[in-house]
Amino acid sequence: MIGTLSICLMVALMLFGMPVAISMLTASIVGLVSTVGWNFTLTTLKTLPYAVGSNYVYAAIPMFVVMGVIAGSTGIVRDIYRAADLWLARVRGGLYMATSIASAGFGAINGSTIVGASLFTRIALPEMLKLGYDRGASAGIIAAAGTFAAMIPPSITMVLYGVLSNVSIGRILMAGILPGLLTVGAFIIATSLFVRIWPHWAPQVQEKPALSIRLKSLTAVIPISIIAFVIVGGIYSGIISASAAGAVGAVAVLILGTLMRRLKVKDVTSGLSESAQTTAMMFLIIMGGLAFSRMLLMTGFIDTLLSTIQESGVPAWALLLGLVLMYLVLGMLMDPISMMVVTIPIVHPLVVGLGYDPVWFAIVMVKLVELSCITPPVGLNLFVVVSAARGLVSSKDVFKGVLPFVMVELVVLTILIAFPSITLFMPNLMMGQ
């Protein structure tokens, strides 16, 4: 009863405009005081900030942010996009496909969906519009492809899920590789179909660059490939941990930018400043989420909910379908981080209690987070694209253009749910299973 009332209090505070972290902390305090008294509650509030701030695992968050921001300042994104564009110039709708491939490449060294969507809006959108590509579809695929950073390791979303659920971050990162590649492939195939269904989406092929030019463009992709290989290969082999991988990646990008003479001192200082702000915000939310999780545990809410569901006879698949539908609706109303922090303390133990693999569900959750980033009316990436476009596209254009790609994401989600082996192949291989 106390757990239920605390959840209602948290929702009410959020509806009144209170920040998510403060709403969760307030509800947690009320629930803990009502259940175990002031002494335990005050002890929790004193120890929790230190437990979060001193946990080595959480170091991955600021490092991944720094890596993405600095990589964006080096011009690597433009190199990847140009190379993909040259190789797909003979294909109708090639810029759409180039955006998908380049976003995936940048996602391999960038853990933030926002950074990717913002950079590609400034780089790819003007080029698309100049060549006669559809305004809404161009903005839509940039917003949708920006979410690849959530699935392709390294991913801040995966790290946050691992922190909140106490699931191995390394295994979650490895589990995202095949689903990430599947999503990129689905986007390329879907795009080739869309330009045939809606011919106004893309102009006829005109430019046919020589093979020598295309081969030369690949040299610009080598540095980012090396960094991605070091990060993913290091985690897979066990040489470096998931937390250390962020630091290794950040240093590698810093060295690369310096050697390429594309990195200025102000780029580094602004990147560190942005990382500090993002980290502070996320750590406060994590503290609220962990306090909320502890409150639900102490009040017995999770055990009661799980036993009630098991006694009701509801099939596990029906509950999973209900959770997916719930997240699709929440994605239209909440930002991804808030949605994860509010729900994971409740949903994760429930799903594990019903016998589902925690790593597999983590990837399903990340895919739902991807969808929430591009689902109107609150899709975060949609507004990032509109803002970065500086008047080139309107909100209406983006909302209309992204809908076909939302359908593609739903198809991929269905495949991942129907075939868990796709998700679990890499982490099981890493563990020798």
Coordinates of C-alpha atoms in Angstrom, one line a residue:
M1 CA 0.0 0.0 0.0
I2 CA 2.8 2.4 1.0
G3 CA 4.7 1.6 -2.2
T4 CA 1.6 2.3 -4.4
L5 CA 1.0 5.6 -2.6
S6 CA 4.6 6.6 -3.1
I7 CA 4.4 5.9 -6.8
C8 CA 1.2 8.0 -7.0
L9 CA 3.0 10.8 -5.1
M10 CA 6.0 10.7 -7.6
V11 CA 3.7 10.9 -10.6
A12 CA 1.7 13.7 -9.1
L13 CA 4.9 15.7 -8.4
M14 CA 6.1 15.2 -12.0
L15 CA 2.7 16.3 -13.3
F16 CA 3.1 19.5 -11.4
G17 CA 6.4 20.2 -13.1
M18 CA 8.9 19.1 -10.5
P19 CA 12.1 17.6 -11.9
V20 CA 12.2 13.8 -12.2
A21 CA 15.1 13.3 -9.8
I22 CA 13.5 15.5 -7.1
S23 CA 10.1 13.8 -7.5
M24 CA 11.7 10.4 -7.1
L25 CA 13.8 11.4 -4.1
T26 CA 10.7 13.0 -2.4
A27 CA 8.5 10.0 -3.0
S28 CA 11.4 7.7 -1.8
I29 CA 11.8 9.7 1.5
V30 CA 8.0 9.6 2.2
G31 CA 7.9 5.8 1.5
L32 CA 11.0 5.0 3.5
V33 CA 10.0 7.1 6.5
S34 CA 6.5 5.5 6.5
T35 CA 8.0 2.0 6.4
V36 CA 11.3 1.9 8.3
G37 CA 11.5 5.3 10.1
W38 CA 13.8 8.3 10.0
N39 CA 17.0 6.6 11.1
F40 CA 17.2 4.3 8.1
T41 CA 16.0 7.0 5.7
L42 CA 18.6 9.5 6.8
T43 CA 21.3 6.8 6.6
T44 CA 20.3 6.1 3.1
L45 CA 20.3 9.7 2.1
K46 CA 23.8 10.2 3.6
T47 CA 25.4 7.1 2.0
L48 CA 23.7 7.1 -1.4
P49 CA 25.4 10.1 -3.0
Y50 CA 28.9 8.8 -2.0
A51 CA 27.9 5.3 -3.2
V52 CA 27.0 6.7 -6.6
G53 CA 29.9 9.2 -6.9
S54 CA 32.6 6.7 -5.9
N55 CA 31.4 3.8 -7.9
Y56 CA 33.9 3.1 -10.7
V57 CA 31.3 1.6 -13.0
Y58 CA 29.6 5.0 -13.3
A59 CA 32.8 6.5 -14.7
A60 CA 31.7 5.2 -18.1
I61 CA 29.0 7.9 -18.4
P62 CA 31.2 11.0 -18.4
M63 CA 33.8 9.3 -20.5
F64 CA 31.4 8.3 -23.2
V65 CA 30.0 11.8 -23.2
V66 CA 33.4 13.4 -23.6
M67 CA 34.3 10.9 -26.4
G68 CA 31.2 11.8 -28.4
V69 CA 31.5 15.5 -28.0
I70 CA 35.2 15.7 -28.9
A71 CA 34.7 13.3 -31.8
G72 CA 32.0 15.6 -33.2
S73 CA 34.5 18.5 -33.0
T74 CA 37.2 16.7 -35.1
G75 CA 35.1 16.5 -38.3
I76 CA 35.1 12.7 -38.2
V77 CA 31.4 12.8 -38.9
R78 CA 31.8 14.7 -42.1
D79 CA 34.5 12.2 -43.3
I80 CA 32.3 9.2 -42.7
Y81 CA 29.3 10.8 -44.3
R82 CA 31.3 11.9 -47.4
A83 CA 32.7 8.4 -47.8
A84 CA 29.3 6.7 -47.5
D85 CA 27.9 9.3 -49.9
L86 CA 30.5 8.6 -52.6
W87 CA 30.0 4.8 -52.5
L88 CA 26.2 5.1 -52.7
A89 CA 26.1 7.9 -55.2
R90 CA 24.9 5.5 -57.9
V91 CA 22.0 4.4 -55.9
R92 CA 18.7 6.3 -55.8
G93 CA 18.2 7.6 -52.3
G94 CA 21.9 7.1 -51.6
L95 CA 22.1 10.1 -49.2
Y96 CA 19.4 8.4 -47.0
M97 CA 21.5 5.3 -46.9
A98 CA 24.7 7.3 -46.4
T99 CA 23.1 9.0 -43.4
S100 CA 22.2 5.6 -41.9
I101 CA 25.7 4.1 -42.4
A102 CA 27.5 7.2 -41.2
S103 CA 25.2 7.5 -38.1
A104 CA 26.1 3.9 -37.3
G105 CA 29.8 4.6 -37.8
F106 CA 29.6 7.6 -35.5
G107 CA 27.5 5.7 -33.0
A108 CA 30.5 3.3 -32.6
I109 CA 32.4 6.2 -30.9
N110 CA 29.5 8.2 -29.6
G111 CA 27.1 7.2 -26.9
S112 CA 24.5 10.0 -27.2
T113 CA 21.6 10.0 -29.6
I114 CA 21.3 13.8 -29.3
V115 CA 24.9 14.5 -30.4
G116 CA 24.5 12.4 -33.5
A117 CA 21.2 13.9 -34.6
S118 CA 22.4 17.4 -34.1
L119 CA 25.7 16.9 -36.0
F120 CA 24.0 15.1 -39.0
T121 CA 21.4 17.8 -39.2
R122 CA 24.0 20.4 -39.7
I123 CA 26.1 18.2 -42.1
A124 CA 23.6 16.1 -44.1
L125 CA 20.4 18.1 -44.2
P126 CA 21.6 21.1 -46.3
E127 CA 23.2 18.7 -48.8
M128 CA 20.0 16.6 -49.1
L129 CA 17.7 19.7 -49.6
K130 CA 20.2 21.2 -52.2
L131 CA 20.0 18.0 -54.3
G132 CA 16.2 17.8 -54.1
Y133 CA 15.5 15.2 -51.4
D134 CA 12.2 15.4 -49.6
R135 CA 12.3 17.8 -46.7
G136 CA 10.4 15.7 -44.2
A137 CA 12.0 12.4 -45.1
S138 CA 15.5 13.9 -44.9
A139 CA 14.8 15.3 -41.4
G140 CA 13.0 12.1 -40.4
I141 CA 15.9 9.7 -41.3
I142 CA 18.4 12.0 -39.5
A143 CA 16.4 11.9 -36.4
A144 CA 15.8 8.2 -36.6
A145 CA 19.4 7.3 -37.5
G146 CA 20.6 9.4 -34.6
T147 CA 19.1 6.8 -32.3
F148 CA 21.6 4.2 -33.5
A149 CA 24.0 5.6 -30.8
A150 CA 21.7 4.1 -28.2
M151 CA 22.0 0.5 -29.5
I152 CA 25.5 0.4 -31.0
P153 CA 28.2 0.3 -28.3
P154 CA 29.4 2.3 -26.6
S155 CA 26.0 3.5 -25.4
I156 CA 25.1 5.8 -22.5
T157 CA 21.6 4.3 -22.5
M158 CA 23.1 0.8 -22.0
V159 CA 25.4 2.0 -19.2
L160 CA 22.4 3.7 -17.5
Y161 CA 20.3 0.5 -17.7
G162 CA 23.1 -1.6 -16.3
V163 CA 23.6 0.8 -13.4
L164 CA 19.9 0.9 -12.6
S165 CA 19.4 -2.9 -12.9
N166 CA 22.7 -4.2 -11.7
V167 CA 23.1 -6.2 -14.9
S168 CA 26.6 -6.6 -16.4
I169 CA 27.3 -3.5 -18.5
G170 CA 29.9 -5.4 -20.6
R171 CA 27.3 -8.1 -21.6
I172 CA 24.7 -5.5 -22.5
L173 CA 27.2 -3.6 -24.7
M174 CA 28.1 -6.8 -26.5
A175 CA 24.4 -7.7 -26.9
G176 CA 23.8 -4.5 -28.8
I177 CA 26.1 -5.2 -31.7
L178 CA 23.9 -7.6 -33.8
P179 CA 20.6 -5.7 -33.1
G180 CA 22.4 -2.5 -34.0
L181 CA 23.6 -3.9 -37.3
L182 CA 20.2 -5.4 -37.9
T183 CA 18.6 -2.0 -37.5
V184 CA 21.1 -0.3 -39.9
G185 CA 20.4 -3.0 -42.5
A186 CA 16.6 -2.6 -42.0
F187 CA 16.9 1.1 -42.6
I188 CA 18.9 0.6 -45.8
I189 CA 16.4 -1.9 -47.2
A190 CA 13.4 0.1 -46.1
T191 CA 14.9 3.3 -47.7
S192 CA 15.3 1.5 -51.0
L193 CA 11.7 0.5 -50.9
F194 CA 10.4 3.9 -49.8
V195 CA 12.0 5.8 -52.7
R196 CA 10.2 3.4 -55.1
I197 CA 6.9 3.8 -53.3
W198 CA 7.3 7.6 -53.0
P199 CA 9.4 8.7 -55.9
H200 CA 9.4 12.4 -54.8
W201 CA 11.5 11.3 -51.8
A202 CA 14.7 11.3 -53.9
P203 CA 15.9 12.7 -57.2
Q204 CA 17.3 10.6 -60.1
V205 CA 20.9 9.5 -59.8
Q206 CA 23.3 12.0 -61.4
E207 CA 26.8 11.9 -59.9
K208 CA 28.9 8.8 -60.6
P209 CA 32.3 9.4 -58.9
A210 CA 35.3 7.5 -60.2
L211 CA 36.5 4.4 -58.3
S212 CA 39.8 6.1 -57.4
I213 CA 37.9 8.9 -55.6
R214 CA 35.8 6.4 -53.7
L215 CA 38.7 4.3 -52.7
K216 CA 40.5 7.4 -51.4
S217 CA 37.5 8.4 -49.3
L218 CA 38.0 5.1 -47.3
T219 CA 41.2 6.4 -45.8
A220 CA 39.2 8.9 -43.7
V221 CA 37.2 6.0 -42.2
I222 CA 40.3 4.1 -40.9
P223 CA 40.9 6.1 -37.7
I224 CA 37.3 5.8 -36.5
S225 CA 37.4 2.0 -37.3
I226 CA 40.5 1.6 -35.2
I227 CA 38.9 3.4 -32.2
A228 CA 35.7 1.4 -32.5
F229 CA 37.7 -1.9 -32.8
V230 CA 39.8 -1.0 -29.7
I231 CA 36.6 -0.2 -27.6
V232 CA 34.5 -3.2 -28.7
G233 CA 37.4 -5.6 -29.0
G234 CA 38.8 -4.6 -25.6
I235 CA 35.4 -5.2 -23.9
Y236 CA 34.9 -8.5 -25.8
S237 CA 38.4 -9.9 -25.0
G238 CA 38.2 -8.7 -21.3
I239 CA 41.3 -6.7 -21.6
I240 CA 39.5 -3.5 -20.6
S241 CA 36.3 -3.1 -18.6
A242 CA 33.2 -1.3 -19.9
S243 CA 34.1 1.7 -17.6
A244 CA 37.7 1.8 -18.8
A245 CA 36.6 1.5 -22.4
G246 CA 35.0 5.0 -22.1
A247 CA 38.3 6.5 -20.9
V248 CA 40.4 4.6 -23.6
G249 CA 38.0 5.8 -26.3
A250 CA 38.1 9.4 -25.0
V251 CA 41.9 9.5 -25.0
A252 CA 42.0 7.8 -28.4
V253 CA 39.7 10.4 -29.9
L254 CA 41.7 13.2 -28.3
I255 CA 44.9 11.9 -29.7
L256 CA 43.3 11.4 -33.1
G257 CA 42.0 14.9 -33.2
T258 CA 45.4 16.3 -32.2
L259 CA 47.2 14.3 -34.9
M260 CA 44.7 15.4 -37.5
R261 CA 45.2 19.0 -36.4
R262 CA 41.4 19.5 -36.2
L263 CA 41.1 19.9 -32.5
K264 CA 41.3 23.2 -30.7
V265 CA 41.7 24.0 -27.0
K266 CA 38.2 25.5 -26.9
D267 CA 36.8 22.2 -28.3
V268 CA 38.3 20.2 -25.5
T269 CA 37.3 22.7 -22.8
S270 CA 33.7 22.9 -24.1
G271 CA 33.5 19.1 -24.3
L272 CA 34.7 18.8 -20.7
S273 CA 32.2 21.4 -19.6
E274 CA 29.3 19.7 -21.4
S275 CA 30.3 16.4 -20.1
A276 CA 30.4 17.7 -16.5
Q277 CA 26.9 19.2 -16.9
T278 CA 25.4 16.1 -18.4
T279 CA 27.1 13.9 -15.8
A280 CA 25.8 16.0 -12.9
M281 CA 22.3 15.8 -14.3
M282 CA 22.4 12.1 -14.9
F283 CA 24.0 11.3 -11.5
L284 CA 21.2 13.2 -9.7
I285 CA 18.6 11.2 -11.6
I286 CA 20.5 7.9 -10.9
M287 CA 20.5 8.8 -7.1
G288 CA 16.7 9.4 -7.3
G289 CA 16.3 6.1 -9.2
L290 CA 18.3 4.1 -6.7
A291 CA 16.6 5.6 -3.7
F292 CA 13.2 4.9 -5.4
S293 CA 14.3 1.3 -6.0
R294 CA 15.4 0.8 -2.4
M295 CA 12.0 2.2 -1.2
L296 CA 10.1 -0.2 -3.4
L297 CA 12.2 -3.1 -2.0
M298 CA 11.7 -2.1 1.6
T299 CA 7.9 -1.6 1.2
G300 CA 7.6 -5.1 -0.4
F301 CA 6.0 -3.6 -3.5
I302 CA 7.9 -5.7 -6.0
D303 CA 7.4 -9.0 -4.2
T304 CA 3.7 -8.3 -3.9
L305 CA 3.3 -7.2 -7.5
L306 CA 5.2 -10.3 -8.8
S307 CA 3.2 -12.8 -6.6
T308 CA -0.1 -11.1 -7.7
I309 CA 0.8 -11.5 -11.4
Q310 CA 1.9 -15.1 -10.9
E311 CA -1.3 -16.0 -9.1
S312 CA -3.5 -14.3 -11.7
G313 CA -2.4 -16.8 -14.3
V314 CA -1.6 -14.1 -16.9
P315 CA 0.9 -15.6 -19.4
A316 CA 4.4 -14.2 -19.4
W317 CA 4.1 -13.3 -23.1
A318 CA 1.0 -11.3 -22.4
L319 CA 2.7 -9.3 -19.7
L320 CA 5.7 -8.6 -21.9
L321 CA 3.4 -7.4 -24.7
G322 CA 1.7 -5.1 -22.1
L323 CA 5.0 -3.7 -21.0
V324 CA 6.0 -3.0 -24.7
L325 CA 2.7 -1.1 -25.3
M326 CA 3.2 0.8 -22.0
Y327 CA 6.7 1.9 -23.1
L328 CA 5.4 3.0 -26.5
V329 CA 2.8 5.2 -24.9
L330 CA 5.3 6.5 -22.3
G331 CA 7.7 7.3 -25.1
M332 CA 5.2 9.8 -26.5
L333 CA 5.0 11.6 -23.1
M334 CA 8.4 11.4 -21.4
D335 CA 12.1 11.8 -22.3
P336 CA 14.1 8.6 -22.4
I337 CA 16.2 9.0 -19.3
S338 CA 13.2 9.9 -17.1
M339 CA 11.3 6.9 -18.6
M340 CA 14.1 4.5 -17.8
V341 CA 14.8 5.8 -14.3
V342 CA 11.1 5.8 -13.3
T343 CA 10.2 2.4 -14.6
I344 CA 13.3 0.1 -14.4
P345 CA 13.2 -0.3 -10.6
I346 CA 9.7 -1.8 -11.1
V347 CA 9.9 -3.5 -14.4
H348 CA 13.3 -5.1 -14.3
P349 CA 12.8 -7.4 -11.2
L350 CA 9.3 -8.2 -12.6
V351 CA 10.6 -9.3 -15.9
V352 CA 13.5 -11.3 -14.4
G353 CA 11.0 -12.9 -11.9
L354 CA 8.9 -14.1 -14.8
G355 CA 12.0 -16.0 -16.2
Y356 CA 13.1 -13.6 -19.0
D357 CA 16.8 -13.1 -19.7
P358 CA 17.9 -9.8 -18.2
V359 CA 20.4 -9.0 -20.9
W360 CA 17.8 -9.7 -23.6
F361 CA 15.3 -7.5 -22.0
A362 CA 17.9 -4.8 -21.6
I363 CA 18.2 -4.7 -25.4
V364 CA 14.4 -4.7 -25.9
M365 CA 14.3 -1.7 -23.5
V366 CA 17.0 0.1 -25.4
K367 CA 15.1 -0.4 -28.6
L368 CA 12.0 1.0 -26.9
V369 CA 14.2 4.0 -25.8
E370 CA 15.2 4.4 -29.5
L371 CA 11.5 4.6 -30.4
S372 CA 10.8 7.1 -27.6
C373 CA 13.4 9.4 -29.1
I374 CA 11.5 9.7 -32.4
T375 CA 7.9 9.2 -31.3
P376 CA 5.8 12.4 -31.5
P377 CA 5.0 14.6 -29.7
V378 CA 7.8 14.4 -27.2
G379 CA 10.5 12.6 -29.2
L380 CA 13.7 14.3 -28.1
N381 CA 15.6 13.7 -31.4
L382 CA 12.8 15.4 -33.4
F383 CA 13.2 18.6 -31.5
V384 CA 17.0 18.4 -31.7
V385 CA 16.7 18.2 -35.5
V386 CA 14.2 21.1 -35.7
S387 CA 16.5 23.2 -33.5
A388 CA 19.7 22.3 -35.4
A389 CA 18.1 22.8 -38.8
R390 CA 17.7 26.6 -38.1
G391 CA 14.5 27.0 -40.1
L392 CA 15.2 24.6 -42.9
V393 CA 12.5 22.2 -41.6
S394 CA 9.4 22.6 -39.4
S395 CA 8.1 20.4 -36.6
K396 CA 5.4 19.2 -39.0
D397 CA 7.9 18.2 -41.6
V398 CA 9.9 16.1 -39.1
F399 CA 6.8 14.5 -37.5
K400 CA 5.5 13.4 -40.9
G401 CA 8.9 12.3 -42.2
V402 CA 9.9 10.2 -39.3
L403 CA 6.7 8.0 -39.2
P404 CA 7.9 5.5 -41.9
F405 CA 11.1 5.0 -39.9
V406 CA 9.1 4.5 -36.7
M407 CA 7.4 1.6 -38.5
V408 CA 10.8 0.2 -39.4
E409 CA 11.9 0.3 -35.8
L410 CA 8.7 -1.5 -34.7
V411 CA 9.5 -4.3 -37.2
V412 CA 13.0 -4.6 -35.8
L413 CA 11.6 -4.7 -32.3
T414 CA 9.3 -7.5 -33.2
I415 CA 12.2 -9.5 -34.7
L416 CA 14.3 -9.0 -31.5
I417 CA 11.4 -10.1 -29.3
A418 CA 10.6 -13.2 -31.5
F419 CA 14.2 -14.3 -31.8
P420 CA 16.1 -13.7 -28.5
S421 CA 19.2 -15.6 -29.9
I422 CA 20.0 -12.6 -32.1
T423 CA 20.5 -10.5 -29.0
L424 CA 22.2 -13.1 -26.8
F425 CA 24.7 -14.5 -29.4
M426 CA 27.5 -12.1 -28.8
P427 CA 27.4 -12.0 -25.0
N428 CA 27.1 -15.8 -24.8
L429 CA 30.1 -16.1 -27.2
M430 CA 32.0 -13.6 -25.0
M431 CA 31.3 -15.8 -22.0
G432 CA 32.2 -19.0 -23.8
Q433 CA 28.7 -20.3 -23.7

